[in-house]
Amino acid sequence: MTKELHKIVFSAMRPTGKLHLGHWLGALQNWVTLQKEYNCVFAVADWHALMGEYENSQQLKEYGIDMAIDWIACGIDPQKSILYIQSEVQEHLELQMFLSCLTPLGWLERNPTYKEQLREITSRDLQTYAFLGYPVLQAADILLYKSTAVPIGEDQLPHLELCREIARRFNFLYKKEVFPDCKAILTETSRLLGVDNRKMSKSYGNAINLSDSVEEITKKTLTMITDPKRIRKTDPGHPEECNVYSYYKALAPELQGEAHIWCTQATKGCIDCKRTLATKLTDYLGPMREKRAQLEKDKDYIRDVLNDGAKKAKSIASQTMAEVRQAVFG
Ligand code: TRP
Ligand code: SF4
């Protein structure tokens, strides 16, 4: 398939720890598909992570490398796509400065994501100068590559909207169409809950990680909460009310019909149902786990991929920056 060369798809993730099934279903799976059709640029957004984790900055490097390993293990192909660490391409910061100058404070203060995070995240002090400007750096990420499409989850839509407004304001003020308009490629956020029925999240410790061993997957799956109304094995259950069943639907649809019958006709108990799921999950994640184990033994390769990615990213970024400087300073 020939790629649409003029189109660049950009996305990024903050390196905050191990990736889990939610990341795969809600983002990565889509990235893997997109790279067949588009030129994709994927960044490990460590500057963005630092805005929240400036007091724990020592882990970011390791997390970043770990995330790159997860990406490649999942099928992000360094031959097809550019993957790199954001802080290794300084142009992001230069563009952020240009964009900061023309971004009205009100746009940032009104940002719903910002307000929500200030309210909800109490473990860290996010009342900082940088954090208010989070979307400006995100806009710089996207615009630096003149990206026209950005795969993101719904939670990131306000940020993309800001990016588009910032781009329009730049083009208007400097009377030059430096930045194209960009659209969201909405990835349906994974609705798969964690094993404890809460939102799947690293901080709850309820996620099945892409790098989990067979034992870990089995152990976590067996702790899953089942239909509370199915008390005895002979009681018929309600699959639609059971998290285990939603895992079948999402990850083993070929067994969905059977699981429905085991449950509603009480032909199989919950423990068996979960054991079967554990086997399925183990198989599902098998290829990623194996690729990951291989990659972990070859840190030099990962470093090479990221260095090469930063070099390629820089070659696009430096062209954009030359245009930006010309447009602003003449
Ligand atoms: N803010 C995004 C998140 O938390 C990560 C991100 C940084 C990003 N820069 C980006 C996403 C540019 C899309 C485009 O998920
Ligand atoms: Fe859930 Fe399976 Fe038990 Fe039904 S049989 S309640 S789907 S674990």
Tab-separated table of N, CA and C and ligand atoms in Angstrom, residues 10-12 14 45 48 134 138 141-142 150 152 156, ligand 1:
chain	number	residue	atom	x	y	z
A	10	PHE	N	0.360	12.486	13.932
A	10	PHE	CA	1.204	12.612	15.119
A	10	PHE	C	0.444	12.190	16.364
A	11	SER	N	1.100	11.463	17.230
A	11	SER	CA	0.526	11.262	18.555
A	11	SER	C	1.644	11.050	19.577
A	12	ALA	N	1.268	11.099	20.815
A	12	ALA	CA	2.259	10.956	21.881
A	12	ALA	C	1.588	10.398	23.126
A	14	ARG	N	2.442	10.104	27.516
A	14	ARG	CA	3.357	10.430	28.611
A	14	ARG	C	3.914	9.143	29.213
A	45	ALA	N	6.273	11.542	25.357
A	45	ALA	CA	6.134	12.931	25.807
A	45	ALA	C	6.680	13.117	27.220
A	48	HIS	N	5.961	16.561	28.893
A	48	HIS	CA	4.615	16.617	29.468
A	48	HIS	C	4.551	15.836	30.778
A	134	TYR	N	0.424	23.426	29.436
A	134	TYR	CA	0.463	22.052	28.909
A	134	TYR	C	-0.050	21.967	27.464
A	138	GLN	N	1.677	20.833	23.790
A	138	GLN	CA	1.025	19.797	22.983
A	138	GLN	C	0.765	20.318	21.558
A	141	ASP	N	3.968	20.203	19.705
A	141	ASP	CA	4.265	18.822	19.275
A	141	ASP	C	3.624	18.556	17.911
A	142	ILE	N	2.348	18.877	17.865
A	142	ILE	CA	1.555	18.539	16.681
A	142	ILE	C	1.976	19.395	15.484
A	150	VAL	N	-4.493	13.605	14.242
A	150	VAL	CA	-3.966	13.247	15.553
A	150	VAL	C	-4.872	12.210	16.210
A	152	ILE	N	-6.343	10.483	19.069
A	152	ILE	CA	-6.417	10.773	20.502
A	152	ILE	C	-7.721	10.239	21.081
A	156	GLN	N	-8.784	14.175	25.223
A	156	GLN	CA	-7.794	15.105	24.693
A	156	GLN	C	-8.374	16.090	23.681
B	1	TRP	N1	-1.477	14.946	26.482
B	1	TRP	C1	-1.452	13.641	25.891
B	1	TRP	C2	-1.962	12.621	26.914
B	1	TRP	O1	-1.821	12.813	28.093
B	1	TRP	C3	-0.081	13.250	25.428
B	1	TRP	C4	0.403	14.138	24.334
B	1	TRP	C5	1.429	15.022	24.399
B	1	TRP	C6	-0.137	14.204	23.019
B	1	TRP	N2	1.590	15.646	23.198
B	1	TRP	C7	0.643	15.172	22.333
B	1	TRP	C8	-1.191	13.547	22.366
B	1	TRP	C9	0.363	15.516	21.025
B	1	TRP	C10	-1.463	13.899	21.051
B	1	TRP	C11	-0.694	14.871	20.384
B	1	TRP	O2	-2.478	11.615	26.514
